[in-house]
PDB file of C-alpha atoms in Angstrom:
ATOM      1  CA  ASN A   1       0.000   0.000   0.000  1.00  0.00           C
ATOM      2  CA  ALA A   2       1.866   3.042  -1.301  1.00  0.00           C
ATOM      3  CA  GLY A   3      -0.433   5.734   0.183  1.00  0.00           C
ATOM      4  CA  VAL A   4       0.547   9.142  -1.230  1.00  0.00           C
ATOM      5  CA  THR A   5       3.450   9.222  -3.665  1.00  0.00           C
ATOM      6  CA  GLN A   6       5.146  12.367  -4.954  1.00  0.00           C
ATOM      7  CA  THR A   7       7.469  12.655  -7.926  1.00  0.00           C
ATOM      8  CA  PRO A   8      10.080  13.928  -8.263  1.00  0.00           C
ATOM      9  CA  LYS A   9      11.522  14.055  -4.764  1.00  0.00           C
ATOM     10  CA  PHE A  10      14.239  16.543  -5.658  1.00  0.00           C
ATOM     11  CA  ARG A  11      14.528  19.061  -8.467  1.00  0.00           C
ATOM     12  CA  VAL A  12      16.698  22.041  -9.273  1.00  0.00           C
ATOM     13  CA  LEU A  13      15.347  24.633 -11.686  1.00  0.00           C
ATOM     14  CA  LYS A  14      16.589  27.845 -13.163  1.00  0.00           C
ATOM     15  CA  THR A  15      14.516  30.973 -12.876  1.00  0.00           C
ATOM     16  CA  GLY A  16      11.864  31.033 -15.571  1.00  0.00           C
ATOM     17  CA  GLN A  17      11.776  27.298 -16.173  1.00  0.00           C
ATOM     18  CA  SER A  18       8.580  25.324 -15.801  1.00  0.00           C
ATOM     19  CA  MET A  19       7.897  22.022 -14.132  1.00  0.00           C
ATOM     20  CA  THR A  20       5.160  19.787 -12.827  1.00  0.00           C
ATOM     21  CA  LEU A  21       4.998  17.903  -9.556  1.00  0.00           C
ATOM     22  CA  LEU A  22       2.897  14.776  -9.589  1.00  0.00           C
ATOM     23  CA  CYS A  23       0.968  13.443  -6.634  1.00  0.00           C
ATOM     24  CA  ALA A  24      -0.679  10.036  -6.745  1.00  0.00           C
ATOM     25  CA  GLN A  25      -2.784   8.379  -4.063  1.00  0.00           C
ATOM     26  CA  ASP A  26      -4.126   4.851  -4.004  1.00  0.00           C
ATOM     27  CA  MET A  27      -6.601   5.231  -1.135  1.00  0.00           C
ATOM     28  CA  ASN A  28      -9.569   6.385  -3.248  1.00  0.00           C
ATOM     29  CA  HIS A  29      -9.613   9.707  -1.390  1.00  0.00           C
ATOM     30  CA  GLU A  30     -11.851  12.466  -2.659  1.00  0.00           C
ATOM     31  CA  TYR A  31      -9.821  15.381  -1.376  1.00  0.00           C
ATOM     32  CA  MET A  32      -6.280  16.280  -2.299  1.00  0.00           C
ATOM     33  CA  TYR A  33      -4.054  19.176  -1.311  1.00  0.00           C
ATOM     34  CA  TRP A  34      -0.749  20.824  -2.140  1.00  0.00           C
ATOM     35  CA  TYR A  35       1.163  22.530   0.654  1.00  0.00           C
ATOM     36  CA  ARG A  36       4.505  24.233   0.769  1.00  0.00           C
ATOM     37  CA  GLN A  37       6.763  24.196   3.796  1.00  0.00           C
ATOM     38  CA  ASP A  38       9.306  26.914   4.407  1.00  0.00           C
ATOM     39  CA  PRO A  39      11.625  27.290   7.413  1.00  0.00           C
ATOM     40  CA  GLY A  40       9.837  28.996  10.280  1.00  0.00           C
ATOM     41  CA  MET A  41       6.565  29.192   8.343  1.00  0.00           C
ATOM     42  CA  GLY A  42       4.863  25.881   8.958  1.00  0.00           C
ATOM     43  CA  LEU A  43       2.771  24.512   6.101  1.00  0.00           C
ATOM     44  CA  ARG A  44       0.737  26.746   3.847  1.00  0.00           C
ATOM     45  CA  LEU A  45      -1.974  25.552   1.493  1.00  0.00           C
ATOM     46  CA  ILE A  46      -1.398  26.318  -2.174  1.00  0.00           C
ATOM     47  CA  HIS A  47      -4.354  24.659  -3.904  1.00  0.00           C
ATOM     48  CA  TYR A  48      -6.747  21.871  -3.147  1.00  0.00           C
ATOM     49  CA  SER A  49      -9.287  19.673  -4.867  1.00  0.00           C
ATOM     50  CA  VAL A  50     -12.504  18.220  -3.528  1.00  0.00           C
ATOM     51  CA  GLY A  51     -13.013  15.835  -6.418  1.00  0.00           C
ATOM     52  CA  GLU A  52     -12.041  14.867  -9.915  1.00  0.00           C
ATOM     53  CA  GLY A  53     -12.171  17.850 -12.238  1.00  0.00           C
ATOM     54  CA  THR A  54     -12.406  20.422  -9.443  1.00  0.00           C
ATOM     55  CA  THR A  55      -9.716  22.653  -7.950  1.00  0.00           C
ATOM     56  CA  ALA A  56      -9.657  25.663  -5.652  1.00  0.00           C
ATOM     57  CA  LYS A  57      -7.163  28.201  -4.367  1.00  0.00           C
ATOM     58  CA  GLY A  58      -5.644  28.015  -0.940  1.00  0.00           C
ATOM     59  CA  GLU A  59      -3.676  30.522   1.045  1.00  0.00           C
ATOM     60  CA  VAL A  60      -0.718  31.025  -1.342  1.00  0.00           C
ATOM     61  CA  PRO A  61      -1.844  30.140  -4.894  1.00  0.00           C
ATOM     62  CA  ASP A  62       0.046  32.755  -6.902  1.00  0.00           C
ATOM     63  CA  GLY A  63       2.556  31.345  -9.371  1.00  0.00           C
ATOM     64  CA  TYR A  64       1.056  27.851  -9.285  1.00  0.00           C
ATOM     65  CA  ASN A  65      -1.540  25.958 -11.259  1.00  0.00           C
ATOM     66  CA  VAL A  66      -3.109  22.591 -10.557  1.00  0.00           C
ATOM     67  CA  SER A  67      -5.139  19.947 -12.308  1.00  0.00           C
ATOM     68  CA  ARG A  68      -7.137  16.935 -11.131  1.00  0.00           C
ATOM     69  CA  LEU A  69      -8.025  15.053 -14.295  1.00  0.00           C
ATOM     70  CA  LYS A  70      -8.097  11.720 -12.518  1.00  0.00           C
ATOM     71  CA  LYS A  71      -9.281  11.079  -8.994  1.00  0.00           C
ATOM     72  CA  GLN A  72      -6.005   9.514  -7.943  1.00  0.00           C
ATOM     73  CA  ASN A  73      -3.724  12.231  -9.325  1.00  0.00           C
ATOM     74  CA  PHE A  74      -3.189  15.865  -8.426  1.00  0.00           C
ATOM     75  CA  LEU A  75      -0.644  17.853 -10.413  1.00  0.00           C
ATOM     76  CA  LEU A  76       1.053  21.048  -9.297  1.00  0.00           C
ATOM     77  CA  GLY A  77       2.586  23.189 -12.020  1.00  0.00           C
ATOM     78  CA  LEU A  78       5.017  26.067 -11.950  1.00  0.00           C
ATOM     79  CA  GLU A  79       4.815  27.940 -15.234  1.00  0.00           C
ATOM     80  CA  SER A  80       7.766  30.280 -14.649  1.00  0.00           C
ATOM     81  CA  ALA A  81       9.733  29.336 -11.571  1.00  0.00           C
ATOM     82  CA  ALA A  82      11.039  32.042  -9.247  1.00  0.00           C
ATOM     83  CA  PRO A  83      13.583  31.794  -6.404  1.00  0.00           C
ATOM     84  CA  SER A  84      10.729  32.539  -3.961  1.00  0.00           C
ATOM     85  CA  GLN A  85       9.280  29.168  -4.916  1.00  0.00           C
ATOM     86  CA  THR A  86      12.250  27.331  -3.461  1.00  0.00           C
ATOM     87  CA  SER A  87      10.570  25.170  -0.862  1.00  0.00           C
ATOM     88  CA  VAL A  88       9.549  21.676   0.149  1.00  0.00           C
ATOM     89  CA  TYR A  89       6.212  20.745  -1.358  1.00  0.00           C
ATOM     90  CA  PHE A  90       3.860  18.284   0.256  1.00  0.00           C
ATOM     91  CA  CYS A  91       0.882  16.598  -1.255  1.00  0.00           C
ATOM     92  CA  ALA A  92      -1.834  15.242   0.988  1.00  0.00           C
ATOM     93  CA  SER A  93      -5.145  13.500   0.619  1.00  0.00           C
ATOM     94  CA  SER A  94      -8.126  12.804   2.806  1.00  0.00           C
ATOM     95  CA  LEU A  95     -11.167  10.607   2.658  1.00  0.00           C
ATOM     96  CA  ALA A  96     -13.484  13.324   3.871  1.00  0.00           C
ATOM     97  CA  GLY A  97     -12.504  16.965   4.083  1.00  0.00           C
ATOM     98  CA  GLN A  98     -14.250  17.574   7.356  1.00  0.00           C
ATOM     99  CA  THR A  99     -12.290  15.260   9.613  1.00  0.00           C
ATOM    100  CA  GLY A 100      -8.923  16.894   9.126  1.00  0.00           C
ATOM    101  CA  GLU A 101      -6.994  13.639   8.961  1.00  0.00           C
ATOM    102  CA  LEU A 102      -4.662  14.161   6.070  1.00  0.00           C
ATOM    103  CA  PHE A 103      -2.313  11.566   4.662  1.00  0.00           C
ATOM    104  CA  PHE A 104       0.890  13.129   3.428  1.00  0.00           C
ATOM    105  CA  GLY A 105       3.477  12.251   0.848  1.00  0.00           C
ATOM    106  CA  GLU A 106       7.181  12.350   1.630  1.00  0.00           C
ATOM    107  CA  GLY A 107       7.677  15.765   0.093  1.00  0.00           C
ATOM    108  CA  SER A 108       9.438  17.197  -2.943  1.00  0.00           C
ATOM    109  CA  ARG A 109      12.362  19.542  -2.434  1.00  0.00           C
ATOM    110  CA  LEU A 110      12.482  22.193  -5.148  1.00  0.00           C
ATOM    111  CA  THR A 111      15.331  24.656  -5.556  1.00  0.00           C
ATOM    112  CA  VAL A 112      15.039  27.546  -7.978  1.00  0.00           C
ATOM    113  CA  LEU A 113      18.326  29.234  -8.832  1.00  0.00           C
TER     114      LEU A 113
ATOM    115  CA  ALA B   1      -9.111  34.190   9.550  1.00  0.00           C
ATOM    116  CA  GLN B   2      -7.676  31.721  11.972  1.00  0.00           C
ATOM    117  CA  THR B   3      -4.176  31.828  13.393  1.00  0.00           C
ATOM    118  CA  VAL B   4      -2.266  29.137  15.218  1.00  0.00           C
ATOM    119  CA  THR B   5       0.684  30.011  17.438  1.00  0.00           C
ATOM    120  CA  GLN B   6       3.325  27.673  18.761  1.00  0.00           C
ATOM    121  CA  SER B   7       5.530  29.712  21.050  1.00  0.00           C
ATOM    122  CA  GLN B   8       8.272  27.101  21.558  1.00  0.00           C
ATOM    123  CA  PRO B   9      10.440  26.754  18.456  1.00  0.00           C
ATOM    124  CA  GLU B  10      12.567  24.038  20.063  1.00  0.00           C
ATOM    125  CA  MET B  11      12.326  21.797  23.084  1.00  0.00           C
ATOM    126  CA  SER B  12      14.212  18.858  24.469  1.00  0.00           C
ATOM    127  CA  VAL B  13      13.327  16.120  26.928  1.00  0.00           C
ATOM    128  CA  GLN B  14      15.118  13.214  28.503  1.00  0.00           C
ATOM    129  CA  GLU B  15      14.066   9.780  27.428  1.00  0.00           C
ATOM    130  CA  ALA B  16      11.237   8.404  29.598  1.00  0.00           C
ATOM    131  CA  GLU B  17      10.313  11.873  30.871  1.00  0.00           C
ATOM    132  CA  THR B  18       7.173  13.881  30.115  1.00  0.00           C
ATOM    133  CA  VAL B  19       7.055  16.966  27.937  1.00  0.00           C
ATOM    134  CA  THR B  20       4.308  19.423  27.058  1.00  0.00           C
ATOM    135  CA  LEU B  21       4.140  21.352  23.807  1.00  0.00           C
ATOM    136  CA  SER B  22       2.070  24.527  23.743  1.00  0.00           C
ATOM    137  CA  CYS B  23      -0.355  25.786  21.135  1.00  0.00           C
ATOM    138  CA  THR B  24      -2.758  28.689  21.134  1.00  0.00           C
ATOM    139  CA  TYR B  25      -5.149  29.689  18.423  1.00  0.00           C
ATOM    140  CA  ASP B  26      -7.370  32.555  17.516  1.00  0.00           C
ATOM    141  CA  THR B  27     -10.761  32.119  15.926  1.00  0.00           C
ATOM    142  CA  SER B  28     -14.276  33.460  16.054  1.00  0.00           C
ATOM    143  CA  GLU B  29     -15.663  30.049  15.155  1.00  0.00           C
ATOM    144  CA  SER B  30     -17.379  27.901  17.738  1.00  0.00           C
ATOM    145  CA  ASN B  31     -17.259  24.610  15.880  1.00  0.00           C
ATOM    146  CA  TYR B  32     -13.892  23.319  14.783  1.00  0.00           C
ATOM    147  CA  TYR B  33     -11.232  20.638  15.009  1.00  0.00           C
ATOM    148  CA  LEU B  34      -7.748  20.858  16.453  1.00  0.00           C
ATOM    149  CA  PHE B  35      -4.885  18.550  15.604  1.00  0.00           C
ATOM    150  CA  TRP B  36      -1.324  17.687  16.392  1.00  0.00           C
ATOM    151  CA  TYR B  37       0.751  16.397  13.514  1.00  0.00           C
ATOM    152  CA  LYS B  38       4.222  14.882  13.797  1.00  0.00           C
ATOM    153  CA  GLN B  39       6.932  15.243  11.176  1.00  0.00           C
ATOM    154  CA  PRO B  40       9.930  12.954  11.835  1.00  0.00           C
ATOM    155  CA  PRO B  41      13.275  13.627  10.169  1.00  0.00           C
ATOM    156  CA  SER B  42      12.097  11.449   7.273  1.00  0.00           C
ATOM    157  CA  ARG B  43       9.688  14.347   6.555  1.00  0.00           C
ATOM    158  CA  GLN B  44       6.419  12.441   6.127  1.00  0.00           C
ATOM    159  CA  MET B  45       3.803  13.983   8.389  1.00  0.00           C
ATOM    160  CA  ILE B  46       1.420  11.847  10.364  1.00  0.00           C
ATOM    161  CA  LEU B  47      -1.563  12.651  12.538  1.00  0.00           C
ATOM    162  CA  VAL B  48      -0.898  12.246  16.252  1.00  0.00           C
ATOM    163  CA  ILE B  49      -4.160  13.280  17.831  1.00  0.00           C
ATOM    164  CA  ARG B  50      -7.403  15.108  17.053  1.00  0.00           C
ATOM    165  CA  GLN B  51      -9.801  17.073  19.247  1.00  0.00           C
ATOM    166  CA  GLU B  52     -13.298  18.176  18.352  1.00  0.00           C
ATOM    167  CA  ALA B  53     -14.145  21.520  19.895  1.00  0.00           C
ATOM    168  CA  TYR B  54     -17.623  20.516  21.025  1.00  0.00           C
ATOM    169  CA  LYS B  55     -16.208  17.669  23.111  1.00  0.00           C
ATOM    170  CA  GLN B  56     -15.154  18.682  26.599  1.00  0.00           C
ATOM    171  CA  GLN B  57     -13.206  15.505  27.224  1.00  0.00           C
ATOM    172  CA  ASN B  58      -9.542  15.747  26.294  1.00  0.00           C
ATOM    173  CA  ALA B  59      -8.398  13.382  23.568  1.00  0.00           C
ATOM    174  CA  THR B  60      -5.876  10.655  24.393  1.00  0.00           C
ATOM    175  CA  GLU B  61      -3.884   8.326  22.154  1.00  0.00           C
ATOM    176  CA  ASN B  62      -1.619   6.013  24.132  1.00  0.00           C
ATOM    177  CA  ARG B  63       1.272   8.171  25.420  1.00  0.00           C
ATOM    178  CA  PHE B  64      -0.124  11.308  23.787  1.00  0.00           C
ATOM    179  CA  SER B  65      -2.801  13.451  25.376  1.00  0.00           C
ATOM    180  CA  VAL B  66      -4.045  16.984  25.025  1.00  0.00           C
ATOM    181  CA  ASN B  67      -5.144  19.705  27.377  1.00  0.00           C
ATOM    182  CA  PHE B  68      -7.894  21.533  25.530  1.00  0.00           C
ATOM    183  CA  GLN B  69      -8.991  24.817  27.095  1.00  0.00           C
ATOM    184  CA  LYS B  70     -11.631  26.222  24.766  1.00  0.00           C
ATOM    185  CA  ALA B  71     -12.211  29.479  26.593  1.00  0.00           C
ATOM    186  CA  ALA B  72      -8.499  30.190  26.688  1.00  0.00           C
ATOM    187  CA  LYS B  73      -8.071  28.936  23.103  1.00  0.00           C
ATOM    188  CA  SER B  74      -5.258  26.706  24.214  1.00  0.00           C
ATOM    189  CA  PHE B  75      -4.436  23.218  22.963  1.00  0.00           C
ATOM    190  CA  SER B  76      -1.296  21.676  24.435  1.00  0.00           C
ATOM    191  CA  LEU B  77       0.151  18.249  23.704  1.00  0.00           C
ATOM    192  CA  LYS B  78       1.597  16.093  26.481  1.00  0.00           C
ATOM    193  CA  ILE B  79       3.924  13.257  25.613  1.00  0.00           C
ATOM    194  CA  SER B  80       4.473  10.806  28.443  1.00  0.00           C
ATOM    195  CA  ASP B  81       7.345   8.333  28.728  1.00  0.00           C
ATOM    196  CA  SER B  82       9.178  10.043  25.864  1.00  0.00           C
ATOM    197  CA  GLN B  83      10.931   7.760  23.409  1.00  0.00           C
ATOM    198  CA  LEU B  84      13.742   8.404  20.953  1.00  0.00           C
ATOM    199  CA  GLY B  85      11.258   7.909  18.124  1.00  0.00           C
ATOM    200  CA  ASP B  86       9.315  10.927  19.351  1.00  0.00           C
ATOM    201  CA  THR B  87      12.089  13.180  18.050  1.00  0.00           C
ATOM    202  CA  ALA B  88      10.349  15.235  15.367  1.00  0.00           C
ATOM    203  CA  MET B  89       8.741  18.515  14.435  1.00  0.00           C
ATOM    204  CA  TYR B  90       5.280  18.836  15.918  1.00  0.00           C
ATOM    205  CA  PHE B  91       2.658  21.003  14.290  1.00  0.00           C
ATOM    206  CA  CYS B  92      -0.543  22.202  15.827  1.00  0.00           C
ATOM    207  CA  ALA B  93      -3.346  22.720  13.304  1.00  0.00           C
ATOM    208  CA  PHE B  94      -6.883  24.111  13.157  1.00  0.00           C
ATOM    209  CA  MET B  95      -9.786  23.326  10.865  1.00  0.00           C
ATOM    210  CA  ARG B  96     -13.103  25.102  10.880  1.00  0.00           C
ATOM    211  CA  ARG B  97     -15.949  22.645  10.872  1.00  0.00           C
ATOM    212  CA  GLY B  98     -18.699  23.265   8.374  1.00  0.00           C
ATOM    213  CA  ALA B  99     -19.716  23.050   4.748  1.00  0.00           C
ATOM    214  CA  GLY B 100     -17.062  24.249   2.357  1.00  0.00           C
ATOM    215  CA  SER B 101     -14.288  24.130   4.907  1.00  0.00           C
ATOM    216  CA  TYR B 102     -11.262  22.197   3.749  1.00  0.00           C
ATOM    217  CA  GLN B 103      -8.276  24.158   4.906  1.00  0.00           C
ATOM    218  CA  LEU B 104      -6.003  23.177   7.748  1.00  0.00           C
ATOM    219  CA  THR B 105      -4.182  26.126   9.292  1.00  0.00           C
ATOM    220  CA  PHE B 106      -0.846  25.075  10.759  1.00  0.00           C
ATOM    221  CA  GLY B 107       1.344  26.634  13.387  1.00  0.00           C
ATOM    222  CA  LYS B 108       5.037  27.117  12.682  1.00  0.00           C
ATOM    223  CA  GLY B 109       6.010  24.008  14.570  1.00  0.00           C
ATOM    224  CA  THR B 110       8.026  22.921  17.605  1.00  0.00           C
ATOM    225  CA  LYS B 111      11.157  20.885  17.139  1.00  0.00           C
ATOM    226  CA  LEU B 112      11.321  18.237  19.854  1.00  0.00           C
ATOM    227  CA  SER B 113      14.507  16.367  20.610  1.00  0.00           C
ATOM    228  CA  VAL B 114      14.441  13.344  22.900  1.00  0.00           C
ATOM    229  CA  ILE B 115      17.798  12.869  24.579  1.00  0.00           C
ATOM    230  CA  PRO B 116      18.992   9.396  25.552  1.00  0.00           C
TER     231      PRO B 116
END
């Protein structure tokens, strides 16, 4: 049982480059989330999805786009990477959004030079 | 908007001792959840314990328990009989309960080190 899997786990980009982070979950969860974690900042919600084909903005959505074409996958895209997007990105999923029990991936460390 | 404050950036405890991590929050909501999440050095976060605001009884999960003071908006985590595997970042989090609410608001975390 893989749970929540993120790829890639590490990536270095140059300013202006684009990339996509993939999150896959095998628990048949309806809700999926992308968070970023920065030193001294805790976790901040970027975007989330409450079902296939739906997405919504979180606390810090600027500079990111997401898609949920399949229930098990949630993609996070950076169209033009900036050094301020250097961070560790976490994907999470939950069976029901109201309980607060999120299942997290191992994180993806992104460095933008 | 909700805010979650963890005033202890770092703490340490001797193995087998008890430690308490503090968390306060600010909200105008009356119905919500509170959580403690653990992030070990491997980075994958896991849920430690959950408290529903309408329940007066403090939640307990084995060696982990909370002291929930709703009026004071305080939600501390007590770890008894600390073990080396408890070394981790601990995050307090808040979720408003209600339709359309999906966002967890996290505190900045407390780094706990358990010393042998």
